[in-house]
Amino acid sequence: EGLNPKEEIELSDRPGTFVDLHVLQLDEQKKQPSSAATSAGTISVNPSTELNRVSSPAARDPHQWKAKLFISYSSKDAKQHDELLQRLKPLVSEGLVTTWSDRCLVVGQEWDKVIRRELKEADVIILLVSAAFEASDYIQDVEVDCAVERAENKEAVLASIILEKCLWKHSRLAKYQVLPPKGSPVRDTKPQRNAWHAVAEELRTVLETIRDSKPRTKEIKRHFEFNF
């Protein structure tokens, strides 16, 4: 807070010339051209042409519905959290989903209050399950409790990504979808990238089903019962 960062993009046909991404987005919404100052004078810029290099039109459309995805994980599994975000990035760019985890917390926020709010607003809740995840009192008492309650009430889709062999089969999570298919632990898959690819493919299917089934009704339930 207070740093006021500005995100810029280098023009595709003007190396060394940068424009403010936020300005491009505003001009696109107003359906007007942007401009940029160069050594040869001010030039006109097509905002959509430049923005399409970093995201799809759907991802930038404020009226386009996007699923909210909450990631619950142990800090000891931070690398796997980052790997999941990397796999989800193409889906974010396509406008299918927005993601949230405790990495999005801002210094000074009431973190417990914010986490509970994000859990209650999520359309999809992903749990990165490991021994450390199972041993965390906060995760079990707050995040898993809320996730299971919302899944039971059909308010959100709940899925677990099994990172390693642990006791998930004996827990309340056993009745919900697990990824990769059949709950094969990610860390036991060689190479691990194949497991993450399978996770990403399944999540794409889930998100597309949610998007195409507004409001979310029995079609989502049938997808999870019969397609996994």
PDB file of C-alpha atoms in Angstrom:
ATOM      1  CA  GLU A   1       0.000   0.000   0.000  1.00  0.00           C
ATOM      2  CA  GLY A   2       1.287   3.451  -0.934  1.00  0.00           C
ATOM      3  CA  LEU A   3       3.734   2.233  -3.588  1.00  0.00           C
ATOM      4  CA  ASN A   4       1.286   2.974  -6.437  1.00  0.00           C
ATOM      5  CA  PRO A   5       2.785   0.550  -8.982  1.00  0.00           C
ATOM      6  CA  LYS A   6       2.022   1.023 -12.686  1.00  0.00           C
ATOM      7  CA  GLU A   7       1.870  -1.904 -15.088  1.00  0.00           C
ATOM      8  CA  GLU A   8       2.973  -1.201 -18.638  1.00  0.00           C
ATOM      9  CA  ILE A   9       3.304  -3.131 -21.876  1.00  0.00           C
ATOM     10  CA  GLU A  10       5.755  -2.594 -24.713  1.00  0.00           C
ATOM     11  CA  LEU A  11       3.985  -1.916 -28.009  1.00  0.00           C
ATOM     12  CA  SER A  12       4.214  -4.820 -30.425  1.00  0.00           C
ATOM     13  CA  ASP A  13       5.374  -2.659 -33.353  1.00  0.00           C
ATOM     14  CA  ARG A  14       7.313  -0.029 -31.381  1.00  0.00           C
ATOM     15  CA  PRO A  15      10.202  -1.554 -29.378  1.00  0.00           C
ATOM     16  CA  GLY A  16      11.082   0.650 -26.436  1.00  0.00           C
ATOM     17  CA  THR A  17       7.684   2.378 -26.337  1.00  0.00           C
ATOM     18  CA  PHE A  18       5.531   1.468 -23.352  1.00  0.00           C
ATOM     19  CA  VAL A  19       1.902   2.245 -22.535  1.00  0.00           C
ATOM     20  CA  ASP A  20      -0.065   1.951 -19.306  1.00  0.00           C
ATOM     21  CA  LEU A  21      -2.169  -1.242 -19.239  1.00  0.00           C
ATOM     22  CA  HIS A  22      -4.850   0.383 -17.111  1.00  0.00           C
ATOM     23  CA  VAL A  23      -5.211   3.215 -19.627  1.00  0.00           C
ATOM     24  CA  LEU A  24      -5.497   0.686 -22.455  1.00  0.00           C
ATOM     25  CA  GLN A  25      -8.260  -1.107 -20.552  1.00  0.00           C
ATOM     26  CA  LEU A  26     -10.168   2.123 -19.944  1.00  0.00           C
ATOM     27  CA  ASP A  27      -9.887   3.150 -23.597  1.00  0.00           C
ATOM     28  CA  GLU A  28     -11.047  -0.281 -24.726  1.00  0.00           C
ATOM     29  CA  GLN A  29     -14.110  -0.055 -22.487  1.00  0.00           C
ATOM     30  CA  LYS A  30     -14.872   3.399 -23.930  1.00  0.00           C
ATOM     31  CA  LYS A  31     -14.282   2.034 -27.453  1.00  0.00           C
ATOM     32  CA  GLN A  32     -11.743   4.714 -28.242  1.00  0.00           C
ATOM     33  CA  PRO A  33      -8.084   4.595 -29.427  1.00  0.00           C
ATOM     34  CA  SER A  34      -5.201   5.067 -27.045  1.00  0.00           C
ATOM     35  CA  SER A  35      -2.060   7.068 -27.734  1.00  0.00           C
ATOM     36  CA  ALA A  36       1.647   6.850 -26.982  1.00  0.00           C
ATOM     37  CA  ALA A  37       4.458   9.398 -27.054  1.00  0.00           C
ATOM     38  CA  THR A  38       7.430   8.457 -29.247  1.00  0.00           C
ATOM     39  CA  SER A  39      10.531  10.245 -30.502  1.00  0.00           C
ATOM     40  CA  ALA A  40       8.639  10.810 -33.752  1.00  0.00           C
ATOM     41  CA  GLY A  41       5.597  12.276 -32.013  1.00  0.00           C
ATOM     42  CA  THR A  42       2.349  10.957 -30.627  1.00  0.00           C
ATOM     43  CA  ILE A  43       0.951   7.856 -32.290  1.00  0.00           C
ATOM     44  CA  SER A  44      -2.473   6.192 -32.142  1.00  0.00           C
ATOM     45  CA  VAL A  45      -2.681   2.770 -30.486  1.00  0.00           C
ATOM     46  CA  ASN A  46      -5.402   0.153 -30.816  1.00  0.00           C
ATOM     47  CA  PRO A  47      -5.971  -0.862 -27.175  1.00  0.00           C
ATOM     48  CA  SER A  48      -7.613  -4.214 -27.989  1.00  0.00           C
ATOM     49  CA  THR A  49      -4.725  -5.286 -30.230  1.00  0.00           C
ATOM     50  CA  GLU A  50      -2.211  -4.740 -27.448  1.00  0.00           C
ATOM     51  CA  LEU A  51      -4.391  -6.160 -24.653  1.00  0.00           C
ATOM     52  CA  ASN A  52      -5.113  -9.329 -26.647  1.00  0.00           C
ATOM     53  CA  ARG A  53      -1.425 -10.177 -26.299  1.00  0.00           C
ATOM     54  CA  VAL A  54      -1.803 -10.712 -22.547  1.00  0.00           C
ATOM     55  CA  SER A  55      -5.438 -11.763 -22.043  1.00  0.00           C
ATOM     56  CA  SER A  56      -8.599 -12.711 -23.899  1.00  0.00           C
ATOM     57  CA  PRO A  57     -11.481 -10.251 -24.388  1.00  0.00           C
ATOM     58  CA  ALA A  58     -13.618 -12.414 -22.087  1.00  0.00           C
ATOM     59  CA  ALA A  59     -11.085 -12.093 -19.284  1.00  0.00           C
ATOM     60  CA  ARG A  60     -11.276  -8.294 -19.512  1.00  0.00           C
ATOM     61  CA  ASP A  61     -15.033  -8.046 -19.868  1.00  0.00           C
ATOM     62  CA  PRO A  62     -16.405  -6.734 -16.538  1.00  0.00           C
ATOM     63  CA  HIS A  63     -19.801  -8.221 -17.420  1.00  0.00           C
ATOM     64  CA  GLN A  64     -18.431 -11.709 -18.157  1.00  0.00           C
ATOM     65  CA  TRP A  65     -19.128 -14.148 -15.329  1.00  0.00           C
ATOM     66  CA  LYS A  66     -16.008 -15.874 -14.015  1.00  0.00           C
ATOM     67  CA  ALA A  67     -15.826 -18.640 -11.443  1.00  0.00           C
ATOM     68  CA  LYS A  68     -14.125 -17.724  -8.173  1.00  0.00           C
ATOM     69  CA  LEU A  69     -11.640 -20.392  -7.109  1.00  0.00           C
ATOM     70  CA  PHE A  70     -10.281 -20.596  -3.552  1.00  0.00           C
ATOM     71  CA  ILE A  71      -7.072 -22.526  -2.843  1.00  0.00           C
ATOM     72  CA  SER A  72      -6.560 -24.019   0.618  1.00  0.00           C
ATOM     73  CA  TYR A  73      -3.056 -25.311   1.367  1.00  0.00           C
ATOM     74  CA  SER A  74      -0.391 -25.675   4.022  1.00  0.00           C
ATOM     75  CA  SER A  75       2.512 -23.216   3.902  1.00  0.00           C
ATOM     76  CA  LYS A  76       4.761 -26.284   3.741  1.00  0.00           C
ATOM     77  CA  ASP A  77       3.241 -27.037   0.332  1.00  0.00           C
ATOM     78  CA  ALA A  78       3.897 -23.574  -1.108  1.00  0.00           C
ATOM     79  CA  LYS A  79       5.718 -24.962  -4.159  1.00  0.00           C
ATOM     80  CA  GLN A  80       2.693 -27.048  -5.094  1.00  0.00           C
ATOM     81  CA  HIS A  81       0.458 -24.009  -4.590  1.00  0.00           C
ATOM     82  CA  ASP A  82       2.635 -22.095  -7.074  1.00  0.00           C
ATOM     83  CA  GLU A  83       2.550 -24.989  -9.529  1.00  0.00           C
ATOM     84  CA  LEU A  84      -1.248 -25.010  -9.409  1.00  0.00           C
ATOM     85  CA  LEU A  85      -1.385 -21.261 -10.050  1.00  0.00           C
ATOM     86  CA  GLN A  86       0.880 -21.730 -13.053  1.00  0.00           C
ATOM     87  CA  ARG A  87      -1.425 -24.402 -14.443  1.00  0.00           C
ATOM     88  CA  LEU A  88      -4.468 -22.198 -13.866  1.00  0.00           C
ATOM     89  CA  LYS A  89      -2.938 -19.143 -15.540  1.00  0.00           C
ATOM     90  CA  PRO A  90      -4.185 -20.030 -19.061  1.00  0.00           C
ATOM     91  CA  LEU A  91      -7.706 -20.460 -17.668  1.00  0.00           C
ATOM     92  CA  VAL A  92      -7.452 -17.069 -15.971  1.00  0.00           C
ATOM     93  CA  SER A  93      -6.284 -15.504 -19.238  1.00  0.00           C
ATOM     94  CA  GLU A  94      -9.255 -17.050 -21.038  1.00  0.00           C
ATOM     95  CA  GLY A  95     -11.672 -15.499 -18.571  1.00  0.00           C
ATOM     96  CA  LEU A  96     -12.832 -18.816 -17.116  1.00  0.00           C
ATOM     97  CA  VAL A  97     -11.771 -18.189 -13.530  1.00  0.00           C
ATOM     98  CA  THR A  98     -10.238 -15.881 -10.950  1.00  0.00           C
ATOM     99  CA  THR A  99      -8.111 -17.370  -8.185  1.00  0.00           C
ATOM    100  CA  TRP A 100      -7.639 -16.521  -4.525  1.00  0.00           C
ATOM    101  CA  SER A 101      -5.401 -17.842  -1.762  1.00  0.00           C
ATOM    102  CA  ASP A 102      -3.751 -16.358   1.311  1.00  0.00           C
ATOM    103  CA  ARG A 103      -1.038 -14.994  -1.020  1.00  0.00           C
ATOM    104  CA  CYS A 104      -3.594 -12.325  -1.970  1.00  0.00           C
ATOM    105  CA  LEU A 105      -3.805 -10.998   1.586  1.00  0.00           C
ATOM    106  CA  VAL A 106      -2.623  -7.410   2.032  1.00  0.00           C
ATOM    107  CA  VAL A 107      -0.566  -6.325   5.030  1.00  0.00           C
ATOM    108  CA  GLY A 108      -2.869  -4.916   7.692  1.00  0.00           C
ATOM    109  CA  GLN A 109      -5.950  -6.878   6.654  1.00  0.00           C
ATOM    110  CA  GLU A 110      -7.869  -8.958   9.198  1.00  0.00           C
ATOM    111  CA  TRP A 111      -6.669 -12.172   7.608  1.00  0.00           C
ATOM    112  CA  ASP A 112      -9.120 -14.526   9.331  1.00  0.00           C
ATOM    113  CA  LYS A 113     -12.084 -12.351   8.332  1.00  0.00           C
ATOM    114  CA  VAL A 114     -10.877 -12.080   4.732  1.00  0.00           C
ATOM    115  CA  ILE A 115     -10.260 -15.832   4.398  1.00  0.00           C
ATOM    116  CA  ARG A 116     -13.737 -16.654   5.714  1.00  0.00           C
ATOM    117  CA  ARG A 117     -15.279 -14.140   3.310  1.00  0.00           C
ATOM    118  CA  GLU A 118     -13.423 -15.529   0.306  1.00  0.00           C
ATOM    119  CA  LEU A 119     -14.426 -19.071   1.250  1.00  0.00           C
ATOM    120  CA  LYS A 120     -18.089 -18.093   1.371  1.00  0.00           C
ATOM    121  CA  GLU A 121     -17.900 -16.355  -2.007  1.00  0.00           C
ATOM    122  CA  ALA A 122     -15.985 -19.091  -3.866  1.00  0.00           C
ATOM    123  CA  ASP A 123     -17.628 -21.123  -6.619  1.00  0.00           C
ATOM    124  CA  VAL A 124     -14.860 -23.744  -6.532  1.00  0.00           C
ATOM    125  CA  ILE A 125     -12.766 -24.689  -3.500  1.00  0.00           C
ATOM    126  CA  ILE A 126      -9.547 -26.618  -4.109  1.00  0.00           C
ATOM    127  CA  LEU A 127      -7.738 -28.335  -1.241  1.00  0.00           C
ATOM    128  CA  LEU A 128      -4.060 -29.277  -1.580  1.00  0.00           C
ATOM    129  CA  VAL A 129      -4.049 -32.329   0.645  1.00  0.00           C
ATOM    130  CA  SER A 130      -0.914 -33.531   2.422  1.00  0.00           C
ATOM    131  CA  ALA A 131       0.133 -34.629   5.893  1.00  0.00           C
ATOM    132  CA  ALA A 132       0.893 -30.994   6.737  1.00  0.00           C
ATOM    133  CA  PHE A 133      -2.540 -29.962   5.449  1.00  0.00           C
ATOM    134  CA  GLU A 134      -4.210 -32.580   7.641  1.00  0.00           C
ATOM    135  CA  ALA A 135      -2.188 -31.474  10.685  1.00  0.00           C
ATOM    136  CA  SER A 136      -3.195 -27.797  10.472  1.00  0.00           C
ATOM    137  CA  ASP A 137      -5.886 -26.946  13.012  1.00  0.00           C
ATOM    138  CA  TYR A 138      -6.862 -23.734  11.236  1.00  0.00           C
ATOM    139  CA  ILE A 139      -7.207 -25.432   7.863  1.00  0.00           C
ATOM    140  CA  GLN A 140      -9.324 -28.244   9.303  1.00  0.00           C
ATOM    141  CA  ASP A 141     -11.466 -26.184  11.673  1.00  0.00           C
ATOM    142  CA  VAL A 142     -12.095 -23.210   9.388  1.00  0.00           C
ATOM    143  CA  GLU A 143     -11.292 -23.844   5.743  1.00  0.00           C
ATOM    144  CA  VAL A 144     -12.284 -27.502   5.417  1.00  0.00           C
ATOM    145  CA  ASP A 145     -15.356 -27.013   7.636  1.00  0.00           C
ATOM    146  CA  CYS A 146     -16.602 -24.181   5.435  1.00  0.00           C
ATOM    147  CA  ALA A 147     -15.709 -25.990   2.205  1.00  0.00           C
ATOM    148  CA  VAL A 148     -17.595 -29.147   3.211  1.00  0.00           C
ATOM    149  CA  GLU A 149     -20.608 -27.182   4.429  1.00  0.00           C
ATOM    150  CA  ARG A 150     -20.870 -25.230   1.174  1.00  0.00           C
ATOM    151  CA  ALA A 151     -20.387 -28.387  -0.898  1.00  0.00           C
ATOM    152  CA  GLU A 152     -23.111 -30.169   1.088  1.00  0.00           C
ATOM    153  CA  ASN A 153     -25.451 -27.250   0.404  1.00  0.00           C
ATOM    154  CA  LYS A 154     -24.487 -27.342  -3.296  1.00  0.00           C
ATOM    155  CA  GLU A 155     -23.241 -23.774  -3.055  1.00  0.00           C
ATOM    156  CA  ALA A 156     -19.738 -24.608  -4.284  1.00  0.00           C
ATOM    157  CA  VAL A 157     -17.774 -27.364  -5.978  1.00  0.00           C
ATOM    158  CA  LEU A 158     -15.205 -29.042  -3.724  1.00  0.00           C
ATOM    159  CA  ALA A 159     -12.214 -30.989  -5.006  1.00  0.00           C
ATOM    160  CA  SER A 160      -9.001 -32.190  -3.384  1.00  0.00           C
ATOM    161  CA  ILE A 161      -5.631 -32.434  -5.089  1.00  0.00           C
ATOM    162  CA  ILE A 162      -3.768 -35.269  -3.375  1.00  0.00           C
ATOM    163  CA  LEU A 163      -0.136 -34.251  -3.035  1.00  0.00           C
ATOM    164  CA  GLU A 164       1.145 -37.282  -1.134  1.00  0.00           C
ATOM    165  CA  LYS A 165       0.038 -40.424   0.659  1.00  0.00           C
ATOM    166  CA  CYS A 166      -1.862 -39.420   3.789  1.00  0.00           C
ATOM    167  CA  LEU A 167      -5.111 -40.247   5.560  1.00  0.00           C
ATOM    168  CA  TRP A 168      -7.569 -38.473   3.271  1.00  0.00           C
ATOM    169  CA  LYS A 169      -9.428 -41.718   2.465  1.00  0.00           C
ATOM    170  CA  HIS A 170     -10.496 -41.897   6.115  1.00  0.00           C
ATOM    171  CA  SER A 171     -11.608 -38.266   6.276  1.00  0.00           C
ATOM    172  CA  ARG A 172     -14.758 -36.384   5.319  1.00  0.00           C
ATOM    173  CA  LEU A 173     -13.059 -35.431   2.048  1.00  0.00           C
ATOM    174  CA  ALA A 174     -13.258 -38.997   0.741  1.00  0.00           C
ATOM    175  CA  LYS A 175     -16.801 -38.493  -0.576  1.00  0.00           C
ATOM    176  CA  TYR A 176     -15.759 -35.569  -2.787  1.00  0.00           C
ATOM    177  CA  GLN A 177     -13.821 -35.450  -6.011  1.00  0.00           C
ATOM    178  CA  VAL A 178     -10.074 -36.036  -5.831  1.00  0.00           C
ATOM    179  CA  LEU A 179      -7.414 -35.127  -8.370  1.00  0.00           C
ATOM    180  CA  PRO A 180      -5.405 -36.463 -10.131  1.00  0.00           C
ATOM    181  CA  PRO A 181      -7.841 -39.226 -11.161  1.00  0.00           C
ATOM    182  CA  LYS A 182      -8.169 -41.998  -8.557  1.00  0.00           C
ATOM    183  CA  GLY A 183      -6.282 -39.867  -6.057  1.00  0.00           C
ATOM    184  CA  SER A 184      -2.836 -40.830  -7.300  1.00  0.00           C
ATOM    185  CA  PRO A 185      -0.454 -38.623  -5.273  1.00  0.00           C
ATOM    186  CA  VAL A 186       1.175 -35.888  -7.311  1.00  0.00           C
ATOM    187  CA  ARG A 187       4.527 -36.356  -5.596  1.00  0.00           C
ATOM    188  CA  ASP A 188       4.593 -40.051  -6.492  1.00  0.00           C
ATOM    189  CA  THR A 189       3.971 -39.419 -10.203  1.00  0.00           C
ATOM    190  CA  LYS A 190       7.005 -39.414 -12.468  1.00  0.00           C
ATOM    191  CA  PRO A 191       7.291 -36.948 -14.001  1.00  0.00           C
ATOM    192  CA  GLN A 192       5.113 -34.785 -11.769  1.00  0.00           C
ATOM    193  CA  ARG A 193       4.202 -32.514 -14.675  1.00  0.00           C
ATOM    194  CA  ASN A 194       1.968 -35.293 -16.013  1.00  0.00           C
ATOM    195  CA  ALA A 195      -0.045 -35.259 -12.786  1.00  0.00           C
ATOM    196  CA  TRP A 196      -0.403 -31.491 -12.910  1.00  0.00           C
ATOM    197  CA  HIS A 197      -1.482 -31.657 -16.539  1.00  0.00           C
ATOM    198  CA  ALA A 198      -4.228 -34.124 -15.586  1.00  0.00           C
ATOM    199  CA  VAL A 199      -5.308 -31.783 -12.782  1.00  0.00           C
ATOM    200  CA  ALA A 200      -5.470 -28.816 -15.155  1.00  0.00           C
ATOM    201  CA  GLU A 201      -7.505 -30.748 -17.717  1.00  0.00           C
ATOM    202  CA  GLU A 202     -10.067 -31.833 -15.118  1.00  0.00           C
ATOM    203  CA  LEU A 203     -10.329 -28.326 -13.670  1.00  0.00           C
ATOM    204  CA  ARG A 204     -10.892 -26.890 -17.147  1.00  0.00           C
ATOM    205  CA  THR A 205     -13.800 -29.300 -17.604  1.00  0.00           C
ATOM    206  CA  VAL A 206     -15.245 -28.338 -14.222  1.00  0.00           C
ATOM    207  CA  LEU A 207     -14.974 -24.613 -14.930  1.00  0.00           C
ATOM    208  CA  GLU A 208     -16.452 -24.909 -18.415  1.00  0.00           C
ATOM    209  CA  THR A 209     -19.353 -26.915 -17.001  1.00  0.00           C
ATOM    210  CA  ILE A 210     -20.024 -24.264 -14.372  1.00  0.00           C
ATOM    211  CA  ARG A 211     -19.823 -21.484 -16.955  1.00  0.00           C
ATOM    212  CA  ASP A 212     -22.211 -23.247 -19.312  1.00  0.00           C
ATOM    213  CA  SER A 213     -24.663 -24.215 -16.574  1.00  0.00           C
ATOM    214  CA  LYS A 214     -25.829 -20.924 -15.126  1.00  0.00           C
ATOM    215  CA  PRO A 215     -27.464 -21.102 -12.708  1.00  0.00           C
ATOM    216  CA  ARG A 216     -25.496 -24.042 -11.330  1.00  0.00           C
ATOM    217  CA  THR A 217     -27.965 -26.901 -11.013  1.00  0.00           C
ATOM    218  CA  LYS A 218     -28.112 -30.682 -11.351  1.00  0.00           C
ATOM    219  CA  GLU A 219     -25.820 -30.660 -14.391  1.00  0.00           C
ATOM    220  CA  ILE A 220     -22.843 -29.844 -12.166  1.00  0.00           C
ATOM    221  CA  LYS A 221     -23.789 -32.602  -9.747  1.00  0.00           C
ATOM    222  CA  ARG A 222     -24.144 -35.135 -12.581  1.00  0.00           C
ATOM    223  CA  HIS A 223     -20.746 -34.092 -13.959  1.00  0.00           C
ATOM    224  CA  PHE A 224     -19.013 -34.868 -10.699  1.00  0.00           C
ATOM    225  CA  GLU A 225     -20.921 -38.118 -10.138  1.00  0.00           C
ATOM    226  CA  PHE A 226     -20.414 -39.629 -13.550  1.00  0.00           C
ATOM    227  CA  ASN A 227     -17.489 -37.992 -15.311  1.00  0.00           C
ATOM    228  CA  PHE A 228     -14.717 -38.560 -12.756  1.00  0.00           C
TER     229      PHE A 228
END
